[in-house]
Every structure is written in C-alpha cells, then in structure tokens.
Amino acid sequence: MLGLMMAEPLRVAGILEHAAKWHADTEIVARLPEGGIHRYTYAAAHRRAKQLAKALLRLGVAPGDRVGTLAWNTHRHFELYYGVAGIGAVCHTVNPRLFPEQLVYILNHAEDRLLFFDLTFLPLVERLAPICPQVEKWVLLAGPEHLPAQSALPGLCSYEDLLSAERADYAWPLFDENTACSLCYTSGTTDQPKGVLYSHRSTVLHALAACLPDSLGCAALDVIMPVVPMFHVNAWGLPYAAPIVGAKLVLPGAGMDSASLYELFESEGVTFSAGVPTIWLALLQFMREGHRQFSTLRRTVVGGSSCPPALMTAFEDELHVTITHAWGMTETSPLGTGARLTAKHKGLSAAESLPIRAKQGRVVYGVDMKIVDDEGIALPHNGMAFGDLLVRGPWVVRDYFGSGTPGELTADGWFRTGDVATIDPDGYMQITDRSKDVIKSGGEWISSIDLENLAISHPAVAEAAVIGVPSARWAERPLLIVVRRPGLDVSAKELLAFFKGKVARFCEPDAVEFVDQLPHTATGKLLKTQLRKDFAGYAVA
Ligand code: AMP
C-alpha cells in the first residue's frame, strides 16, 4: 500500500523559492571580482535566477545541457546554481585552479555549450576557447562596461545584459527529482578527472542533512561565509543549506587571502564558515601576526584534508573559534562524517575531547560506511583495525558521468572511497591515509597523516608532508618534508627528536628535508604524487 502524502519532487529551485517567500529580506552579500561589494536579498536573488532561466531558454539551452562556470563565490554564481538547474539543465562548476590540460579535458568531456566566467578568468578563457570548440557562447559575469574592447570569444556577452533583457515572470517547471542538476569533476591527481553528476534529489537531501546540528549545523541566526569554493563540490552544500534555513550568506569572491577574508568576517558579522586546512593555517598566522581577534566568528568546519589537532587547539584557545572536523569527497556530495561530541562526552575538558574531535567523525544520517580488508571482509569497529573505507547512501555517486566504465562500486553496491580508515566503538571514523599514500614498513602500516599532524604541532613548522621512500631492509620508510615558519629555525635532528615517545618507534620518520613550499592539488591537498617524483631515489643517510 502506498502512503497518501503529496508526491512533490525535490527540486533545487524549490529551495530558493522557499527562501524568497519565507526569508525574503535576508541578505546575500558578495565581494565582486571586478571590485566592490554587492548586497541584495533572497527575494531579489530569486527574481534574477528566474531572469537567468528565461535567458537560458532564449539561448536554446535544453534540459540536460551542460552549462559551465569558471567562477568564484559570488551572488551571480549563486544565481547560476539555481537558474541553470531550475530549467532542468546541468550547472557544471569548473575548478579554475586545475592545470590547463585538465580544464580542456573537462570542458570537452562535459560538452559544455555555454560558459559563464568571472573577469579574473578572461585571460584563461581566451586561451581555452580555441581548443573548446563546443562552447557556443562565453558569458562574462559582470556588467557590459567590463567587456573587452576586442575579443575572439564566440558569442561573448555580459551577464548583466543577458539578464536585463528578461522579466522575472517565470514558473519553475516540475520534473523527476532524479534529474541531474549539477556536475563536478574530481581533481584527479593520478587519473583523468571524473565527473560526478548530482541529482535534484541527492542535492536537496544532502542540503537538509548539512543543516543538521551535528553536521554543518546551519540556522537562521547564522551568518554563513563559505570559504570553500563554489567551483568545487558545491561549496559543501552551503549555497543550498543557507537559503533552506534563512541564514545570511556572505560570498568572498576572489578575495581568498587572509586579509580580505578577515575584513569580510568582521564587516558582515560572519558567525560560521567552512574551508580546507590550508586556509585556516594561513589565517591563523595572519591573526597571530596582527594580534587580531574575531568579533563574531564562533565556528568553522574544516575538511578536505586532515585537520591538524594543533590547528583546532590554536583556533579554540587563541581565537575562541570552534573547529569541527569533517570528512567527505566529491563523490559524496561531499558530506560524509562530522566529529561532534555525543552525550557520553559531557564533562570532558577541551584537551580530553581533542583526540575524539580530531578524528574525521561519525556518519551523517543518510550515509552508511564500513571498513573492509583486502578480501572485502568487514573489519571490527574497535578503533584499531584499519581497512578500505566503503560508503553508500542517496547522495553517494553510483557511476561517473560519461565514463563508459563501471564506477568504483563493489558487487553489493558500496562505493570504494580509496581512503584507509579505522572506526571506533562509538562510530568515530579516522582516516589514516589515501590508500595510495599509506607507508608500508617491514609489514606494518604507518599513517602519514598522524606524522604530519604531529610535525605541524611543532612551533617552527608551517606545513609538513610525509611520504614513503624505498628502504632495502623495510621496503619503505617515512620521510618528513617540512616548510619552516617564516623567521623560525629548526634542524632535522631537533625535529626527529620531537617524535620520540609520541609515536611507536617504527613510525618515527627516518629523515627530514626542508623545502620552501609544498605542492598542492587544485583543491588544496598535498600533492604527494609530485613529492614522490621530487624525492624519487631518495636514500636515507
Ligand atoms: P575531494 O573529492 O577533492 O573532495 O577529495 C576527497 C578526499 O579528500 C577524500 O577521499 C580524502 O582522502 C580527503 N579528505 C577529505 N576530508 C578529509 C579529512 N577530514 N581528513 C583527511 N582526508 C580528507
């Protein structure tokens, strides 16, 4: 027997429609890449998203067509999220930090018909256009006054011209909630990038889960500034979660440096933010240098790479901002786990709870996970056994876009994350490594993440990476590669001594090398494939 409830399909446009009606005058504030601050409301954003929808239809965009964006976190990018998906087309967010060859691959593979780009990326798109012939029209996300005097970009026009030609008298169409709404490619450090095609259903369910208190925990009282970019995994769902709850949304545009972020945190009264560890490490340095404090920021979610416990402690003790550690992937929309405490941890001091909060955390409802050994047999949740992390759920990828090959699913339908993890009896998952980065030494596995976290807790270390280097006796041994904090000195000998007694003897790094900077992927993760190349043949003295 079927239930007798309304079968209204979940649609992304429904979120903005809700915000425009019930949180009409709540603000969206954006720093514009072309300069200045733009300020309007959810009601106004909804009107402009409808104008955009009509413009897209006029340009012949059909359901299922991919519309690309090369854009920062701005109100126009927000409108594209809703306007493109609202007509049943696919908003394909492209990460401008990828290498040009990856960008060309992605734009051609996705077969984007239109491409919307910020002024910052004009030189980049002028180089890409001749090798991306399927893009029929390039749209500059600015007013016509910013259009170049001369350009060979096909169909070039300004976004504001496109919108001003339309009225907002448009009703969002109804369609199957499993219709695709957005597309994001993984950053692919070894293989070609792979497209994850989200649906309206997966996006709305994920956004609702993002609002849950132990997840991102968004509320109408919040002023939310996603530092995590809208060009990668939909800024962790915040551009959907904020309008669901009616929180003010602050979008930092191209100003991703610490000074610009801090200025916006303060001027807009931001209470909650989210981003990768690199952003917060840089911000911590900036705050310390200027003896600065946040007036309103109270909470931030850190994920995308392992959050060093030392960073959590510094933010909490020095800046009075709580860090929640979270884990996810492009393939999981991205939210998978968050490391908030449970009732049984009541009464623990911050120091006592740190080892729990430093883990990647417990699953968000909707996601299920398990760890398995090489034979696919489930391992116990004892916090010690580690194995391949598998996940499943309504916002986890089933297959990659246009791959022509089966995805990463097991025969019984679990997604292989490629991460190696433990799960403790309370359900807190901890990532030890990407499976490709695990160091195997004398039959034991060494977690590079544990060693990196420890290294970064040394006062003279700004950033650290650990990779395995060949060893005749042990197969592999850990090499620590360090960027020193400006103005501070530390020797290899001192750093090696720092590990003594803090990790098992066999896990201690064998050697330390100092570098000026570490290579990162387009999403801010340590690029260990590059480090392994740079240190190929490294012999421990
Ligand atoms: P991406 O698809 O670019 O978002 O990358 C996903 C990968 O980032 C995961 O499979 C993990 O290897 C890594 N990752 C994400 N969050 C964390 C975290 N909190 N700690 C450690 N690794 C993480």
Short mmCIF file of N, CA and C and ligand atoms in Angstrom, two decimals, residues 185-187 232-233 236 302-307 325-331 334 337 359-360 417-419 431 433-434 449 521 523 525, ligand 1:
data_model
loop_
_atom_site.label_atom_id
_atom_site.label_comp_id
_atom_site.label_asym_id
_atom_site.label_seq_id
_atom_site.Cartn_x
_atom_site.Cartn_y
_atom_site.Cartn_z
N TYR A 185 33.83 17.75 -11.38
CA TYR A 185 34.86 16.73 -11.64
C TYR A 185 35.81 16.62 -10.45
N THR A 186 36.25 15.40 -10.19
CA THR A 186 37.26 15.19 -9.14
C THR A 186 38.57 15.80 -9.63
N SER A 187 39.48 16.06 -8.68
CA SER A 187 40.69 16.75 -9.13
C SER A 187 41.73 15.81 -9.72
N HIS A 232 34.00 23.91 -6.37
CA HIS A 232 34.34 22.52 -6.03
C HIS A 232 33.33 21.93 -5.06
N VAL A 233 32.67 20.87 -5.47
CA VAL A 233 31.64 20.17 -4.68
C VAL A 233 30.64 21.13 -4.07
N TRP A 236 30.40 22.58 -0.47
CA TRP A 236 29.94 21.65 0.58
C TRP A 236 28.44 21.79 0.87
N VAL A 302 36.12 22.23 9.15
CA VAL A 302 37.35 22.05 8.38
C VAL A 302 37.39 20.62 7.83
N GLY A 303 37.63 20.50 6.56
CA GLY A 303 37.70 19.18 5.92
C GLY A 303 38.40 19.28 4.59
N GLY A 304 38.34 18.22 3.82
CA GLY A 304 39.01 18.21 2.52
C GLY A 304 40.40 17.62 2.63
N SER A 305 41.05 17.84 3.75
CA SER A 305 42.31 17.19 4.14
C SER A 305 42.22 17.06 5.65
N SER A 306 43.13 16.27 6.21
CA SER A 306 43.07 16.08 7.66
C SER A 306 43.35 17.40 8.39
N CYS A 307 42.53 17.71 9.37
CA CYS A 307 42.72 18.95 10.13
C CYS A 307 43.70 18.65 11.28
N HIS A 325 35.77 19.03 12.72
CA HIS A 325 36.45 18.29 11.66
C HIS A 325 35.41 17.47 10.90
N ALA A 326 35.49 17.48 9.58
CA ALA A 326 34.52 16.73 8.77
C ALA A 326 35.24 16.05 7.62
N TRP A 327 34.64 15.00 7.12
CA TRP A 327 35.23 14.26 6.00
C TRP A 327 34.19 14.11 4.89
N GLY A 328 34.67 14.20 3.67
CA GLY A 328 33.79 13.94 2.54
C GLY A 328 34.58 13.93 1.25
N MET A 329 33.88 13.69 0.16
CA MET A 329 34.52 13.60 -1.16
C MET A 329 33.58 14.22 -2.19
N THR A 330 34.14 14.56 -3.34
CA THR A 330 33.31 14.99 -4.47
C THR A 330 32.21 13.95 -4.69
N GLU A 331 32.60 12.69 -4.57
CA GLU A 331 31.68 11.58 -4.83
C GLU A 331 30.60 11.42 -3.77
N PRO A 334 29.55 16.83 -0.55
CA PRO A 334 30.56 15.88 -0.10
C PRO A 334 30.33 15.30 1.29
N THR A 337 30.99 12.55 7.11
CA THR A 337 31.06 12.47 8.57
C THR A 337 31.40 13.83 9.17
N LYS A 359 39.36 13.19 15.14
CA LYS A 359 39.03 12.15 14.16
C LYS A 359 38.12 12.76 13.09
N GLN A 360 37.87 12.01 12.02
CA GLN A 360 37.03 12.56 10.94
C GLN A 360 35.55 12.49 11.30
N THR A 417 35.99 4.35 -1.42
CA THR A 417 36.44 5.75 -1.32
C THR A 417 37.91 5.92 -1.69
N GLY A 418 38.70 4.83 -1.57
CA GLY A 418 40.15 4.98 -1.79
C GLY A 418 40.85 5.46 -0.53
N ASP A 419 40.10 5.67 0.56
CA ASP A 419 40.70 6.06 1.83
C ASP A 419 40.85 4.82 2.71
N ILE A 431 40.63 8.68 9.32
CA ILE A 431 41.37 8.36 8.10
C ILE A 431 42.85 8.22 8.46
N ASP A 433 45.05 7.34 5.85
CA ASP A 433 45.70 7.72 4.61
C ASP A 433 44.78 7.53 3.41
N ARG A 434 45.19 8.15 2.27
CA ARG A 434 44.68 7.66 1.00
C ARG A 434 45.36 6.30 0.82
N ILE A 449 49.35 10.68 7.79
CA ILE A 449 48.56 11.78 8.37
C ILE A 449 48.92 11.99 9.84
N THR A 521 47.26 20.17 -4.71
CA THR A 521 46.32 19.95 -5.81
C THR A 521 45.46 21.19 -5.96
N THR A 523 42.58 21.49 -5.22
CA THR A 523 41.64 21.65 -4.11
C THR A 523 42.38 21.75 -2.78
N LYS A 525 44.93 20.02 -1.49
CA LYS A 525 45.51 18.86 -0.79
C LYS A 525 46.98 18.74 -1.15
P1 AMP B 1 37.76 15.63 -3.00
O1 AMP B 1 36.97 14.71 -3.83
O2 AMP B 1 38.66 16.51 -3.79
O3 AMP B 1 36.89 16.41 -2.09
O4 AMP B 1 38.73 14.73 -2.11
C1 AMP B 1 38.24 13.73 -1.28
C2 AMP B 1 39.36 13.13 -0.48
O5 AMP B 1 39.92 14.13 0.39
C3 AMP B 1 38.94 12.04 0.46
O6 AMP B 1 38.81 10.81 -0.19
C4 AMP B 1 40.06 12.06 1.48
O7 AMP B 1 41.20 11.37 1.01
C5 AMP B 1 40.40 13.52 1.56
N1 AMP B 1 39.72 14.11 2.73
C6 AMP B 1 38.58 14.81 2.77
N2 AMP B 1 38.30 15.21 4.01
C7 AMP B 1 39.30 14.75 4.80
C8 AMP B 1 39.59 14.82 6.19
N3 AMP B 1 38.83 15.49 7.03
N4 AMP B 1 40.71 14.19 6.62
C9 AMP B 1 41.53 13.51 5.78
N5 AMP B 1 41.30 13.43 4.46
C10 AMP B 1 40.20 14.04 3.97
#
